[in-house]
PDB file of C-alpha atoms and ligand atoms in Angstrom:
ATOM      1  CA  UNK A 263      39.632  -5.518   1.936  1.00 83.00           C
ATOM      2  CA  UNK A 264      41.379  -3.707  -0.918  1.00 90.00           C
ATOM      3  CA  UNK A 265      41.360   0.083  -1.184  1.00 90.00           C
ATOM      4  CA  UNK A 266      39.314  -0.147  -4.389  1.00 91.00           C
ATOM      5  CA  UNK A 267      36.659  -2.254  -2.640  1.00 92.00           C
ATOM      6  CA  UNK A 268      36.487   0.226   0.217  1.00 92.00           C
ATOM      7  CA  UNK A 269      36.004   3.103  -2.228  1.00 91.00           C
ATOM      8  CA  UNK A 270      33.281   1.122  -4.019  1.00 92.00           C
ATOM      9  CA  UNK A 271      31.419   0.500  -0.737  1.00 92.00           C
ATOM     10  CA  UNK A 272      31.832   4.130   0.203  1.00 91.00           C
ATOM     11  CA  UNK A 273      30.444   5.324  -3.159  1.00 91.00           C
ATOM     12  CA  UNK A 274      27.550   2.858  -2.942  1.00 92.00           C
ATOM     13  CA  UNK A 275      26.684   4.180   0.530  1.00 92.00           C
ATOM     14  CA  UNK A 276      26.809   7.786  -0.673  1.00 90.00           C
ATOM     15  CA  UNK A 277      24.616   6.828  -3.649  1.00 91.00           C
ATOM     16  CA  UNK A 278      22.043   5.149  -1.395  1.00 90.00           C
ATOM     17  CA  UNK A 279      21.979   8.150   0.939  1.00 88.00           C
ATOM     18  CA  UNK A 280      21.516  10.528  -2.003  1.00 87.00           C
ATOM     19  CA  UNK A 281      18.601   8.421  -3.226  1.00 85.00           C
ATOM     20  CA  UNK A 282      16.977   8.625   0.225  1.00 86.00           C
ATOM     21  CA  UNK A 283      17.450  12.412   0.268  1.00 83.00           C
ATOM     22  CA  UNK A 284      15.962  12.777  -3.232  1.00 81.00           C
ATOM     23  CA  UNK A 285      13.019  10.510  -2.303  1.00 82.00           C
ATOM     24  CA  UNK A 286      12.384  12.489   0.892  1.00 78.00           C
ATOM     25  CA  UNK A 287      12.667  15.788  -0.986  1.00 78.00           C
ATOM     26  CA  UNK A 288      10.205  14.528  -3.603  1.00 76.00           C
ATOM     27  CA  UNK A 289       7.747  13.434  -0.907  1.00 75.00           C
ATOM     28  CA  UNK A 290       8.123  16.718   1.015  1.00 72.00           C
ATOM     29  CA  UNK A 291       8.138  19.281  -1.799  1.00 72.00           C
ATOM     30  CA  UNK A 292       6.296  17.589  -4.670  1.00 76.00           C
ATOM     31  CA  UNK A 293       4.040  14.663  -3.762  1.00 77.00           C
ATOM     32  CA  UNK A 294       2.693  15.633  -0.333  1.00 79.00           C
ATOM     33  CA  UNK A 295       0.280  13.348   1.514  1.00 87.00           C
ATOM     34  CA  UNK A 296      -2.753  12.657  -0.679  1.00 89.00           C
ATOM     35  CA  UNK A 297      -5.398  10.091  -1.650  1.00 90.00           C
ATOM     36  CA  UNK A 298      -7.854   9.947  -4.521  1.00 90.00           C
ATOM     37  CA  UNK A 299     -11.071  11.447  -3.141  1.00 86.00           C
ATOM     38  CA  UNK A 300     -14.458   9.779  -3.707  1.00 86.00           C
ATOM     39  CA  UNK A 301     -15.598  12.577  -6.020  1.00 91.00           C
ATOM     40  CA  UNK A 302     -12.437  12.318  -8.138  1.00 93.00           C
ATOM     41  CA  UNK A 303     -10.639  15.279  -6.555  1.00 96.00           C
ATOM     42  CA  UNK A 304      -7.281  14.854  -4.846  1.00 95.00           C
ATOM     43  CA  UNK A 305      -7.824  14.529  -1.092  1.00 95.00           C
ATOM     44  CA  UNK A 306      -5.125  16.078   1.115  1.00 95.00           C
ATOM     45  CA  UNK A 307      -4.617  13.888   4.179  1.00 95.00           C
ATOM     46  CA  UNK A 308      -3.994  16.161   7.178  1.00 95.00           C
ATOM     47  CA  UNK A 309      -4.153  15.957  10.968  1.00 95.00           C
ATOM     48  CA  UNK A 310      -7.455  17.273  12.408  1.00 96.00           C
ATOM     49  CA  UNK A 311      -5.679  20.420  13.692  1.00 95.00           C
ATOM     50  CA  UNK A 312      -4.056  21.037  10.281  1.00 95.00           C
ATOM     51  CA  UNK A 313      -7.404  20.611   8.533  1.00 96.00           C
ATOM     52  CA  UNK A 314      -8.985  23.062  10.997  1.00 96.00           C
ATOM     53  CA  UNK A 315      -6.168  25.566  10.345  1.00 95.00           C
ATOM     54  CA  UNK A 316      -6.662  25.292   6.586  1.00 96.00           C
ATOM     55  CA  UNK A 317     -10.455  25.633   6.729  1.00 97.00           C
ATOM     56  CA  UNK A 318     -10.120  28.551   9.160  1.00 95.00           C
ATOM     57  CA  UNK A 319      -7.878  30.349   6.637  1.00 95.00           C
ATOM     58  CA  UNK A 320     -10.458  29.642   3.941  1.00 96.00           C
ATOM     59  CA  UNK A 321     -13.171  31.304   6.004  1.00 97.00           C
ATOM     60  CA  UNK A 322     -10.812  34.263   6.446  1.00 96.00           C
ATOM     61  CA  UNK A 323     -10.670  34.478   2.648  1.00 97.00           C
ATOM     62  CA  UNK A 324     -14.458  34.858   2.548  1.00 98.00           C
ATOM     63  CA  UNK A 325     -14.465  37.398   5.395  1.00 98.00           C
ATOM     64  CA  UNK A 326     -11.670  39.322   3.631  1.00 98.00           C
ATOM     65  CA  UNK A 327     -13.525  39.286   0.307  1.00 98.00           C
ATOM     66  CA  UNK A 328     -16.552  40.712   2.106  1.00 98.00           C
ATOM     67  CA  UNK A 329     -14.429  43.565   3.502  1.00 98.00           C
ATOM     68  CA  UNK A 330     -12.848  44.227   0.092  1.00 98.00           C
ATOM     69  CA  UNK A 331     -16.262  44.309  -1.635  1.00 97.00           C
ATOM     70  CA  UNK A 332     -17.609  46.706   0.956  1.00 98.00           C
ATOM     71  CA  UNK A 333     -14.567  49.010   0.653  1.00 98.00           C
ATOM     72  CA  UNK A 334     -14.851  48.886  -3.162  1.00 97.00           C
ATOM     73  CA  UNK A 335     -18.513  49.916  -2.998  1.00 97.00           C
ATOM     74  CA  UNK A 336     -17.375  53.080  -1.153  1.00 96.00           C
ATOM     75  CA  UNK A 337     -14.359  53.674  -3.434  1.00 96.00           C
ATOM     76  CA  UNK A 338     -12.329  53.343  -0.233  1.00 97.00           C
ATOM     77  CA  UNK A 339      -8.974  52.275  -1.716  1.00 97.00           C
ATOM     78  CA  UNK A 340      -7.023  52.362   1.596  1.00 97.00           C
ATOM     79  CA  UNK A 341      -9.730  50.027   2.926  1.00 98.00           C
ATOM     80  CA  UNK A 342      -9.266  47.738  -0.098  1.00 98.00           C
ATOM     81  CA  UNK A 343      -5.506  47.748   0.515  1.00 98.00           C
ATOM     82  CA  UNK A 344      -5.868  46.921   4.199  1.00 98.00           C
ATOM     83  CA  UNK A 345      -8.345  44.074   3.669  1.00 98.00           C
ATOM     84  CA  UNK A 346      -6.282  42.626   0.789  1.00 98.00           C
ATOM     85  CA  UNK A 347      -2.994  42.830   2.662  1.00 97.00           C
ATOM     86  CA  UNK A 348      -4.538  40.721   5.442  1.00 97.00           C
ATOM     87  CA  UNK A 349      -4.926  37.870   2.902  1.00 97.00           C
ATOM     88  CA  UNK A 350      -1.397  38.270   1.488  1.00 96.00           C
ATOM     89  CA  UNK A 351       1.777  36.192   1.722  1.00 95.00           C
ATOM     90  CA  UNK A 352       2.346  37.158   5.371  1.00 89.00           C
ATOM     91  CA  UNK A 353      -0.452  34.676   6.148  1.00 80.00           C
ATOM     92  CA  UNK A 354       1.568  31.732   4.819  1.00 81.00           C
ATOM     93  CA  UNK A 355       4.038  32.045   7.733  1.00 82.00           C
ATOM     94  CA  UNK A 356       1.302  30.572   9.966  1.00 81.00           C
ATOM     95  CA  UNK A 357       1.570  27.207   8.172  1.00 87.00           C
ATOM     96  CA  UNK A 358       3.764  24.731  10.127  1.00 91.00           C
ATOM     97  CA  UNK A 359       6.593  23.012   8.184  1.00 91.00           C
ATOM     98  CA  UNK A 360       5.158  19.532   8.843  1.00 91.00           C
ATOM     99  CA  UNK A 361       1.899  20.597   7.216  1.00 93.00           C
ATOM    100  CA  UNK A 362       3.735  22.187   4.256  1.00 91.00           C
ATOM    101  CA  UNK A 363       5.291  18.781   3.609  1.00 92.00           C
ATOM    102  CA  UNK A 364       1.847  17.204   3.220  1.00 93.00           C
ATOM    103  CA  UNK A 365       0.689  19.656   0.552  1.00 94.00           C
ATOM    104  CA  UNK A 366       1.358  18.626  -3.061  1.00 94.00           C
ATOM    105  CA  UNK A 367       3.360  21.072  -5.174  1.00 93.00           C
ATOM    106  CA  UNK A 368       0.397  22.024  -7.413  1.00 94.00           C
ATOM    107  CA  UNK A 369      -1.569  23.022  -4.320  1.00 95.00           C
ATOM    108  CA  UNK A 370       1.323  25.070  -2.915  1.00 94.00           C
ATOM    109  CA  UNK A 371       1.779  26.933  -6.217  1.00 95.00           C
ATOM    110  CA  UNK A 372      -1.936  27.835  -6.371  1.00 96.00           C
ATOM    111  CA  UNK A 373      -1.982  28.820  -2.695  1.00 96.00           C
ATOM    112  CA  UNK A 374       1.118  31.044  -2.963  1.00 96.00           C
ATOM    113  CA  UNK A 375      -0.200  32.589  -6.201  1.00 97.00           C
ATOM    114  CA  UNK A 376      -3.437  33.455  -4.417  1.00 97.00           C
ATOM    115  CA  UNK A 377      -1.728  35.097  -1.423  1.00 97.00           C
ATOM    116  CA  UNK A 378       0.629  36.965  -3.773  1.00 97.00           C
ATOM    117  CA  UNK A 379      -2.312  38.233  -5.833  1.00 98.00           C
ATOM    118  CA  UNK A 380      -3.822  39.783  -2.703  1.00 98.00           C
ATOM    119  CA  UNK A 381      -0.462  41.499  -1.979  1.00 98.00           C
ATOM    120  CA  UNK A 382      -0.556  42.921  -5.515  1.00 98.00           C
ATOM    121  CA  UNK A 383      -4.153  44.133  -5.103  1.00 98.00           C
ATOM    122  CA  UNK A 384      -3.074  45.861  -1.859  1.00 98.00           C
ATOM    123  CA  UNK A 385       0.023  47.453  -3.461  1.00 98.00           C
ATOM    124  CA  UNK A 386      -1.931  48.712  -6.497  1.00 98.00           C
ATOM    125  CA  UNK A 387      -4.738  50.081  -4.303  1.00 97.00           C
ATOM    126  CA  UNK A 388      -2.116  51.962  -2.269  1.00 97.00           C
ATOM    127  CA  UNK A 389      -0.507  53.289  -5.471  1.00 97.00           C
ATOM    128  CA  UNK A 390      -3.702  55.119  -6.496  1.00 88.00           C
ATOM    129  CA  UNK A 391      -5.173  52.145  -8.374  1.00 92.00           C
ATOM    130  CA  UNK A 392      -8.828  52.517  -9.325  1.00 96.00           C
ATOM    131  CA  UNK A 393     -11.714  50.469  -7.936  1.00 96.00           C
ATOM    132  CA  UNK A 394     -12.289  49.055 -11.434  1.00 96.00           C
ATOM    133  CA  UNK A 395      -8.685  47.839 -11.587  1.00 97.00           C
ATOM    134  CA  UNK A 396      -9.035  46.209  -8.153  1.00 97.00           C
ATOM    135  CA  UNK A 397     -12.282  44.564  -9.270  1.00 97.00           C
ATOM    136  CA  UNK A 398     -10.553  43.110 -12.341  1.00 97.00           C
ATOM    137  CA  UNK A 399      -7.753  41.775 -10.121  1.00 98.00           C
ATOM    138  CA  UNK A 400     -10.356  40.318  -7.763  1.00 97.00           C
ATOM    139  CA  UNK A 401     -12.183  38.554 -10.604  1.00 97.00           C
ATOM    140  CA  UNK A 402      -8.859  37.035 -11.598  1.00 98.00           C
ATOM    141  CA  UNK A 403      -7.871  35.839  -8.105  1.00 98.00           C
ATOM    142  CA  UNK A 404     -11.334  34.302  -7.640  1.00 98.00           C
ATOM    143  CA  UNK A 405     -10.420  31.963 -10.503  1.00 98.00           C
ATOM    144  CA  UNK A 406      -7.752  30.510  -8.181  1.00 97.00           C
ATOM    145  CA  UNK A 407     -10.418  29.764  -5.539  1.00 98.00           C
ATOM    146  CA  UNK A 408     -12.533  28.019  -8.176  1.00 98.00           C
ATOM    147  CA  UNK A 409      -9.613  26.092  -9.673  1.00 97.00           C
ATOM    148  CA  UNK A 410      -8.273  24.840  -6.362  1.00 97.00           C
ATOM    149  CA  UNK A 411     -11.677  23.737  -5.066  1.00 98.00           C
ATOM    150  CA  UNK A 412     -12.258  21.872  -8.332  1.00 97.00           C
ATOM    151  CA  UNK A 413      -9.025  19.904  -7.840  1.00 96.00           C
ATOM    152  CA  UNK A 414      -8.570  19.381  -4.087  1.00 97.00           C
ATOM    153  CA  UNK A 415     -10.464  18.452  -0.953  1.00 96.00           C
ATOM    154  CA  UNK A 416      -9.179  17.837   2.560  1.00 96.00           C
ATOM    155  CA  UNK A 417      -9.600  14.807   4.782  1.00 94.00           C
ATOM    156  CA  UNK A 418      -7.995  13.461   7.958  1.00 93.00           C
ATOM    157  CA  UNK A 419      -6.036  10.232   8.371  1.00 83.00           C
ATOM    158  CA  UNK A 420      -8.745   8.691  10.610  1.00 82.00           C
ATOM    159  CA  UNK A 421     -11.568   9.546   8.162  1.00 80.00           C
ATOM    160  CA  UNK A 422      -9.497   8.200   5.285  1.00 76.00           C
ATOM    161  CA  UNK A 423      -8.756   4.851   6.999  1.00 75.00           C
ATOM    162  CA  UNK A 424     -12.413   4.466   8.121  1.00 69.00           C
ATOM    163  CA  UNK A 425     -13.450   4.702   4.458  1.00 62.00           C
ATOM    164  CA  UNK A 426     -11.070   1.957   3.356  1.00 55.00           C
TER     165      UNK A 426
HETATM  166  C1  LIG B 788      -4.649  26.163  -3.031  1.00 58.21           C
HETATM  167  C2  LIG B 788      -5.989  25.686  -2.931  1.00 58.21           C
HETATM  168  C3  LIG B 788      -7.096  26.581  -2.505  1.00 58.21           C
HETATM  169  C4  LIG B 788      -7.283  27.906  -2.823  1.00 58.21           C
HETATM  170  C5  LIG B 788      -6.434  28.798  -3.734  1.00 58.21           C
HETATM  171  C6  LIG B 788      -8.479  28.300  -2.145  1.00 58.21           C
HETATM  172  N1  LIG B 788      -9.010  27.261  -1.451  1.00 58.21           N
HETATM  173 FE1  LIG B 788     -10.689  27.316  -0.303  1.00 58.21          FE
HETATM  174  N2  LIG B 788     -10.470  25.348   0.149  1.00 58.21           N
HETATM  175  C7  LIG B 788      -9.472  24.535  -0.336  1.00 58.21           C
HETATM  176  C8  LIG B 788      -9.705  23.172   0.109  1.00 58.21           C
HETATM  177  C9  LIG B 788      -8.831  21.964  -0.210  1.00 58.21           C
HETATM  178  C10 LIG B 788     -10.878  23.190   0.879  1.00 58.21           C
HETATM  179  C11 LIG B 788     -11.588  21.992   1.504  1.00 58.21           C
HETATM  180  C12 LIG B 788     -12.629  21.520   0.494  1.00 58.21           C
HETATM  181  C13 LIG B 788     -13.220  20.155   0.802  1.00 58.21           C
HETATM  182  O1  LIG B 788     -12.680  19.399   1.624  1.00 58.21           O
HETATM  183  O2  LIG B 788     -14.243  19.831   0.165  1.00 58.21           O
HETATM  184  C14 LIG B 788     -11.328  24.572   0.889  1.00 58.21           C
HETATM  185  C15 LIG B 788     -12.453  25.031   1.562  1.00 58.21           C
HETATM  186  C16 LIG B 788     -12.919  26.324   1.535  1.00 58.21           C
HETATM  187  C17 LIG B 788     -14.075  26.800   2.267  1.00 58.21           C
HETATM  188  C18 LIG B 788     -14.901  25.992   3.265  1.00 58.21           C
HETATM  189  C19 LIG B 788     -14.383  26.310   4.670  1.00 58.21           C
HETATM  190  C20 LIG B 788     -14.999  25.438   5.762  1.00 58.21           C
HETATM  191  O3  LIG B 788     -14.961  25.881   6.933  1.00 58.21           O
HETATM  192  O4  LIG B 788     -15.481  24.343   5.475  1.00 58.21           O
HETATM  193  C21 LIG B 788     -14.240  28.110   1.934  1.00 58.21           C
HETATM  194  C22 LIG B 788     -15.333  29.043   2.420  1.00 58.21           C
HETATM  195  C23 LIG B 788     -13.186  28.464   0.984  1.00 58.21           C
HETATM  196  N3  LIG B 788     -12.397  27.353   0.779  1.00 58.21           N
HETATM  197  C24 LIG B 788     -13.023  29.713   0.418  1.00 58.21           C
HETATM  198  C25 LIG B 788     -11.996  30.059  -0.454  1.00 58.21           C
HETATM  199  C26 LIG B 788     -11.884  31.343  -1.131  1.00 58.21           C
HETATM  200  C27 LIG B 788     -12.867  32.484  -1.027  1.00 58.21           C
HETATM  201  C28 LIG B 788     -10.747  31.294  -1.878  1.00 58.21           C
HETATM  202  C29 LIG B 788     -10.138  32.332  -2.784  1.00 58.21           C
HETATM  203  C30 LIG B 788      -9.902  33.643  -2.269  1.00 58.21           C
HETATM  204  C31 LIG B 788     -10.162  29.984  -1.657  1.00 58.21           C
HETATM  205  N4  LIG B 788     -10.948  29.268  -0.803  1.00 58.21           N
HETATM  206  C32 LIG B 788      -8.994  29.581  -2.240  1.00 58.21           C
HETATM  207  C33 LIG B 788      -8.404  24.911  -1.117  1.00 58.21           C
HETATM  208  C34 LIG B 788      -8.212  26.186  -1.649  1.00 58.21           C
END
């Protein structure tokens, strides 16, 4: 085989490998693992344990909102900060990498934005922010809850295949 042919084969192999890497990166960071849900929303296809983890975090959101509302009603800004911080970005470290790869990019952006907003509420409450300011921030972050629930639902692989 000539040197030129060897180089061509080598370049073709590198090209094919790059394509595989780009395709895997797209699947992992952008597309995730989804189906079209029956009600028109995008259904995230997760393992039962991953679904349970996600729904458990959602219930923590509600419990946290309850604590924030109660602290706000007492003008207890350190209490607002503490309850908000518990819903902040530190929470996202609990999500395993394999599960991250199944979440579409739009979902991840909304999720991160929501956790970050709670960090901001906590920081502002600590920096002598008023209860009214925190309430405005809360009204705004609640829009993320509404928007995400309007777009996504979660199912498991076995439920999804049983429906097919
Ligand atoms: C990035 C997307 C996203 C955001 C942001 C989000 N959720 Fe969810 N939430 C979901 C999905 C997906 C489900 C599953 C819905 C389904 O399958 O019908 C869910 C389910 C829930 C449930 C049901 C839990 C259960 O045990 O069944 C509650 C409660 C909930 N979310 C509360 C909240 C609250 C409160 C917020 C805002 C602070 C919020 N969520 C923000 C995606 C999100």
